[in-house]
Short mmCIF file of C-alpha atoms in Angstrom, two decimals:
data_model
loop_
_atom_site.label_atom_id
_atom_site.label_comp_id
_atom_site.label_asym_id
_atom_site.label_seq_id
_atom_site.Cartn_x
_atom_site.Cartn_y
_atom_site.Cartn_z
CA UNK A 29 9.36 -13.95 23.02
CA UNK A 30 9.89 -9.93 21.90
CA UNK A 31 8.46 -9.54 18.52
CA UNK A 32 12.20 -7.74 17.11
CA UNK A 33 13.25 -11.08 18.11
CA UNK A 34 11.13 -13.42 15.86
CA UNK A 35 11.81 -10.87 13.92
CA UNK A 36 15.20 -11.74 13.18
CA UNK A 37 15.23 -15.49 13.87
CA UNK A 38 11.73 -15.69 11.39
CA UNK A 39 14.76 -13.70 8.80
CA UNK A 40 17.45 -16.18 9.33
CA UNK A 41 14.92 -19.12 8.47
CA UNK A 42 13.58 -17.80 5.66
CA UNK A 43 16.67 -17.21 4.12
CA UNK A 44 18.18 -20.97 5.02
CA UNK A 45 14.26 -22.48 3.45
CA UNK A 46 14.46 -19.98 0.44
CA UNK A 47 17.34 -22.04 -0.75
CA UNK A 48 16.60 -24.77 0.55
CA UNK A 49 13.43 -25.29 -1.46
CA UNK A 50 15.61 -23.44 -4.39
CA UNK A 51 18.90 -25.15 -4.36
CA UNK A 52 18.25 -28.22 -2.89
CA UNK A 53 21.83 -30.62 -3.57
CA UNK A 54 23.19 -27.90 -5.28
CA UNK A 55 22.78 -25.25 -8.79
CA UNK A 56 23.35 -27.63 -11.74
CA UNK A 57 23.40 -24.78 -13.80
CA UNK A 58 25.59 -22.26 -11.45
CA UNK A 59 28.24 -24.93 -12.05
CA UNK A 60 28.43 -24.79 -15.86
CA UNK A 61 30.10 -20.64 -14.42
CA UNK A 62 33.98 -20.75 -14.66
CA UNK A 63 34.44 -20.86 -10.52
CA UNK A 64 36.74 -17.99 -10.20
CA UNK A 65 34.20 -15.90 -12.62
CA UNK A 66 33.38 -12.55 -9.94
CA UNK A 67 30.79 -10.31 -11.48
CA UNK A 68 28.59 -7.51 -10.61
CA UNK A 69 24.84 -7.23 -10.67
CA UNK A 70 21.91 -4.96 -9.79
CA UNK A 71 18.26 -5.07 -8.94
CA UNK A 72 16.21 -3.32 -10.95
CA UNK A 73 11.99 -1.86 -10.38
CA UNK A 74 10.30 -2.16 -13.97
CA UNK A 75 7.35 -0.15 -11.63
CA UNK A 76 6.99 1.67 -8.90
CA UNK A 77 7.05 0.89 -5.46
CA UNK A 78 7.60 0.64 -1.71
CA UNK A 79 11.28 -1.35 -1.07
CA UNK A 80 10.80 -4.11 1.77
CA UNK A 81 12.76 -7.06 2.58
CA UNK A 82 15.98 -6.20 2.70
CA UNK A 83 17.68 -7.86 6.36
CA UNK A 84 15.58 -11.06 4.34
CA UNK A 85 17.90 -10.35 0.69
CA UNK A 86 20.75 -9.64 2.89
CA UNK A 87 20.66 -12.79 5.26
CA UNK A 88 20.32 -15.28 2.25
CA UNK A 89 23.55 -13.74 0.18
CA UNK A 90 25.16 -14.96 3.16
CA UNK A 91 24.75 -17.31 3.29
CA UNK A 92 25.40 -18.21 -0.11
CA UNK A 93 28.36 -16.90 -0.38
CA UNK A 94 30.26 -14.42 2.38
CA UNK A 95 32.84 -13.42 -0.59
CA UNK A 96 29.04 -11.36 -1.71
CA UNK A 97 28.51 -7.12 -0.95
CA UNK A 98 25.42 -5.89 -0.89
CA UNK A 99 25.08 -1.68 -1.99
CA UNK A 100 21.88 -0.91 -1.69
CA UNK A 101 20.33 2.37 -3.25
CA UNK A 102 16.72 2.58 -1.21
CA UNK A 103 16.19 1.48 2.57
CA UNK A 104 12.85 -0.25 3.74
CA UNK A 105 10.12 2.07 3.47
CA UNK A 106 11.48 4.04 0.66
CA UNK A 107 9.71 4.80 -2.48
CA UNK A 108 11.82 3.35 -6.18
CA UNK A 109 10.64 5.11 -9.62
CA UNK A 110 10.52 1.91 -12.09
CA UNK A 111 13.10 2.40 -13.99
CA UNK A 112 15.39 2.51 -11.46
CA UNK A 113 18.07 0.66 -9.97
CA UNK A 114 17.60 0.21 -6.11
CA UNK A 115 20.88 -2.38 -5.62
CA UNK A 116 24.13 -3.59 -6.73
CA UNK A 117 25.55 -6.78 -6.50
CA UNK A 118 29.29 -7.91 -6.55
CA UNK A 119 30.80 -11.54 -5.84
CA UNK A 120 31.88 -14.67 -6.82
CA UNK A 121 28.96 -14.99 -10.70
CA UNK A 122 28.02 -18.45 -9.26
CA UNK A 123 26.76 -17.33 -6.10
CA UNK A 124 24.28 -13.82 -7.95
CA UNK A 125 22.95 -16.75 -10.19
CA UNK A 126 22.78 -18.72 -7.41
CA UNK A 127 20.53 -16.93 -5.11
CA UNK A 128 18.87 -14.17 -7.48
CA UNK A 129 15.69 -16.31 -7.51
CA UNK A 130 15.06 -16.64 -4.13
CA UNK A 131 15.61 -13.05 -3.36
CA UNK A 132 13.86 -11.25 -5.86
CA UNK A 133 10.66 -13.54 -4.11
CA UNK A 134 11.45 -11.65 -0.94
CA UNK A 135 10.94 -8.83 -2.18
CA UNK A 136 8.93 -8.71 -4.97
CA UNK A 137 6.34 -9.96 -2.61
CA UNK A 138 7.04 -8.35 0.11
CA UNK A 139 7.43 -5.14 -1.36
CA UNK A 140 4.14 -5.66 -3.00
CA UNK A 141 3.27 -5.96 0.37
CA UNK A 142 4.01 -2.28 1.18
CA UNK A 143 3.10 -1.00 -1.75
CA UNK A 144 -0.05 -1.01 -0.99
CA UNK A 145 -0.55 -0.66 1.98
CA UNK A 146 1.13 2.59 1.29
CA UNK A 147 -1.48 3.16 -1.78
CA UNK A 148 -4.11 2.59 1.54
CA UNK A 149 -2.36 4.82 3.90
CA UNK A 150 -1.40 7.91 1.08
CA UNK A 151 -5.86 6.95 0.76
CA UNK A 152 -6.28 7.97 4.39
CA UNK A 153 -4.20 10.66 3.67
CA UNK A 154 -5.35 14.05 6.18
CA UNK A 155 -8.33 11.27 8.84
CA UNK A 156 -6.49 10.74 11.10
CA UNK A 157 -8.02 6.72 9.91
CA UNK A 158 -5.26 4.17 10.96
CA UNK A 159 -4.69 1.11 8.49
CA UNK A 160 -4.56 -2.78 9.95
CA UNK A 161 -3.54 -5.23 8.77
CA UNK A 162 -4.94 -9.04 8.92
CA UNK A 163 -3.69 -12.72 9.77
CA UNK A 164 -4.72 -13.38 5.97
CA UNK A 165 -1.73 -13.29 5.49
CA UNK A 166 0.93 -16.25 2.81
CA UNK A 167 1.00 -19.27 4.76
CA UNK A 168 4.37 -19.07 6.37
CA UNK A 169 5.00 -15.45 5.65
CA UNK A 170 3.43 -14.14 9.18
CA UNK A 171 6.14 -11.83 10.34
CA UNK A 172 6.71 -10.98 7.10
CA UNK A 173 4.51 -9.35 5.59
CA UNK A 174 3.53 -7.86 9.18
CA UNK A 175 6.30 -6.50 8.80
CA UNK A 176 6.34 -5.24 5.54
CA UNK A 177 2.56 -3.60 6.42
CA UNK A 178 4.40 -1.01 8.48
CA UNK A 179 7.37 -0.45 5.69
CA UNK A 180 4.03 1.17 3.96
CA UNK A 181 3.15 3.18 6.58
CA UNK A 182 0.73 0.85 8.08
CA UNK A 183 -0.70 -0.41 11.30
CA UNK A 184 -0.17 -4.77 12.81
CA UNK A 185 -3.62 -5.99 14.56
CA UNK A 186 -2.64 -9.29 16.07
CA UNK A 187 0.53 -11.50 15.73
CA UNK A 188 -1.46 -14.60 15.77
CA UNK A 189 -4.03 -16.72 18.59
CA UNK A 190 -1.52 -15.30 20.83
CA UNK A 191 -0.89 -11.97 21.30
CA UNK A 192 -4.33 -9.93 22.15
CA UNK A 193 -8.42 -10.95 22.25
CA UNK A 194 -10.66 -10.77 19.54
CA UNK A 195 -13.81 -12.45 19.93
CA UNK A 196 -15.86 -13.29 17.55
CA UNK A 197 -19.90 -14.61 17.44
CA UNK A 198 -18.46 -18.44 17.72
CA UNK A 199 -16.68 -17.43 20.76
CA UNK A 200 -19.29 -15.55 22.00
CA UNK A 201 -21.93 -18.10 21.90
CA UNK A 202 -19.49 -20.67 23.09
CA UNK A 203 -18.44 -17.97 26.06
CA UNK A 204 -22.66 -17.53 26.63
CA UNK A 205 -22.51 -14.09 25.53
CA UNK A 206 -20.73 -11.06 25.44
CA UNK A 207 -19.51 -9.62 28.12
CA UNK A 208 -19.40 -13.94 29.97
CA UNK A 209 -16.71 -13.88 27.22
CA UNK A 210 -14.02 -10.79 28.16
CA UNK A 211 -15.05 -10.96 31.85
CA UNK A 212 -13.51 -14.43 31.09
CA UNK A 213 -10.77 -13.22 28.48
CA UNK A 214 -9.93 -10.43 31.90
CA UNK A 215 -9.21 -13.25 33.90
CA UNK A 216 -7.12 -15.79 31.71
CA UNK A 217 -4.58 -12.71 30.85
CA UNK A 218 -5.80 -9.14 32.08
CA UNK A 219 -2.97 -6.95 30.77
CA UNK A 220 -3.33 -8.43 26.99
CA UNK A 221 -6.27 -5.87 25.21
CA UNK A 222 -9.60 -7.02 23.89
CA UNK A 223 -11.94 -6.53 21.39
CA UNK A 224 -15.32 -8.11 20.31
CA UNK A 225 -16.66 -8.10 17.04
CA UNK A 226 -19.95 -7.53 17.09
CA UNK A 227 -23.34 -7.21 13.92
CA UNK A 228 -25.42 -5.22 15.99
CA UNK A 229 -26.43 -2.23 17.92
CA UNK A 230 -28.16 -4.79 20.79
CA UNK A 231 -24.48 -6.83 20.60
CA UNK A 232 -22.21 -2.83 20.47
CA UNK A 233 -24.16 -1.61 23.22
CA UNK A 234 -22.93 -4.71 25.65
CA UNK A 235 -19.95 -4.29 24.43
CA UNK A 236 -19.09 -1.38 25.17
CA UNK A 237 -20.82 -1.95 28.83
CA UNK A 238 -18.32 -4.89 28.82
CA UNK A 239 -15.08 -2.83 28.85
CA UNK A 240 -14.20 -4.11 25.82
CA UNK A 241 -10.90 -2.54 24.51
CA UNK A 242 -10.93 -1.79 20.56
CA UNK A 243 -15.09 -3.26 18.48
CA UNK A 244 -14.65 -4.65 15.30
CA UNK A 245 -16.86 -3.29 13.35
CA UNK A 246 -18.90 -6.54 10.91
CA UNK A 247 -19.62 -5.71 7.56
CA UNK A 248 -22.18 -2.11 9.56
CA UNK A 249 -22.97 0.25 6.22
CA UNK A 250 -21.55 3.69 6.48
CA UNK A 251 -24.39 4.91 8.35
CA UNK A 252 -24.52 2.11 10.45
CA UNK A 253 -20.30 2.61 11.49
CA UNK A 254 -21.30 7.23 12.02
CA UNK A 255 -24.27 5.73 14.75
CA UNK A 256 -21.95 3.22 16.02
CA UNK A 257 -19.06 6.16 16.17
CA UNK A 258 -22.29 8.50 18.42
CA UNK A 259 -23.10 5.28 20.36
CA UNK A 260 -19.29 4.69 21.90
CA UNK A 261 -18.77 8.05 22.81
CA UNK A 262 -14.68 6.96 23.17
CA UNK A 263 -14.92 3.70 25.02
CA UNK A 264 -13.80 2.21 23.44
CA UNK A 265 -11.57 1.95 19.39
CA UNK A 266 -13.52 1.11 16.56
CA UNK A 267 -12.09 -1.11 13.95
CA UNK A 268 -15.07 -1.33 10.07
CA UNK A 269 -13.59 -4.73 9.05
CA UNK A 270 -16.14 -5.66 6.02
CA UNK A 271 -15.34 -4.91 2.87
CA UNK A 272 -12.78 -3.02 2.91
CA UNK A 273 -11.14 -1.93 -0.73
CA UNK A 274 -9.99 0.99 -1.79
CA UNK A 275 -13.80 2.26 -3.62
CA UNK A 276 -14.56 2.17 -0.49
CA UNK A 277 -12.03 2.78 2.62
CA UNK A 278 -12.50 6.69 2.39
CA UNK A 279 -15.46 6.97 2.91
CA UNK A 280 -15.42 4.37 6.01
CA UNK A 281 -12.81 6.75 7.19
CA UNK A 282 -15.11 10.36 7.20
CA UNK A 283 -17.66 8.18 9.21
CA UNK A 284 -15.02 8.46 12.27
CA UNK A 285 -14.23 5.00 12.99
CA UNK A 286 -10.90 5.18 14.73
CA UNK A 287 -8.85 2.22 11.78
CA UNK A 288 -10.21 -0.07 10.02
CA UNK A 289 -8.79 -3.46 8.44
CA UNK A 290 -7.96 -5.36 5.45
CA UNK A 291 -6.66 -8.82 4.55
CA UNK A 292 -6.20 -7.30 0.98
CA UNK A 293 -2.86 -5.42 1.98
CA UNK A 294 -1.48 -9.15 2.82
CA UNK A 295 -3.80 -12.39 0.53
CA UNK A 296 -3.51 -11.04 -2.92
CA UNK A 297 -1.40 -8.70 -2.77
CA UNK A 298 0.85 -9.25 -6.72
CA UNK A 299 4.23 -9.28 -7.56
CA UNK A 300 5.79 -5.84 -7.51
CA UNK A 301 7.85 -6.38 -11.31
CA UNK A 302 12.17 -7.10 -10.29
CA UNK A 303 14.76 -8.04 -12.69
CA UNK A 304 18.81 -9.34 -11.43
CA UNK A 305 21.60 -8.09 -14.28
CA UNK A 306 24.81 -8.78 -14.77
CA UNK A 307 26.55 -5.52 -15.85
CA UNK A 308 30.88 -6.96 -16.03
CA UNK A 309 32.40 -9.45 -15.48
CA UNK A 310 36.52 -10.61 -14.76
CA UNK A 311 37.65 -13.73 -14.62
#
């Protein structure tokens, strides 16, 4: 399945899951409100953020009640300043309140991922080095967080175990060496990229000789990364991995590697503080 098709399916499925887990057989508190009550509400952010999750929220409220209208003042990938309202909703009060938590949960998580990514990208400004995510995503949110990374200006590593080879220590041992592992990968799927994780210069040389497309430098020191760049001579894309955070990534980028990957973009983000407030009621 094409990535965009898979993402569209994920948006539909995740909206349904969010509503199912929160609303269940029905929102009993919303039933306190008269059925004909109409309302307007605004969503604001209490901290600077990079917005992400528009399509999910649109789908969520569409499923709840098609009479709800959403007017976005920002798009995915836009910076929104603390205190700004970026969404206005209008429709049945019951539907607005029923969808509030599911919508905010989604927005606060995806916006956090996009915001963290943009922070990393900004720290690397001028280096030309790409920021990559990993498979260390929150359970059930793989495609959503991968999309959020792109909204923050980052790039996706492989989506899963199916769209690229990443040959690591145990694969190498089981296959009988780096050359054998790369040869087998080419035989299985010649059109897919092959990446090899290396821990030593000897393994780096073997991966280069085997024709790996990408070589991951696992926990190399800054000095060793610079040496790896010289040894490679552009024969493969070099990816730095391990101990990559906001305090180290600029120095890593300046060694000359092509990209760096960090699980911190997705696995331990702190949710953005968002709030929805009813601003007008009628009926």
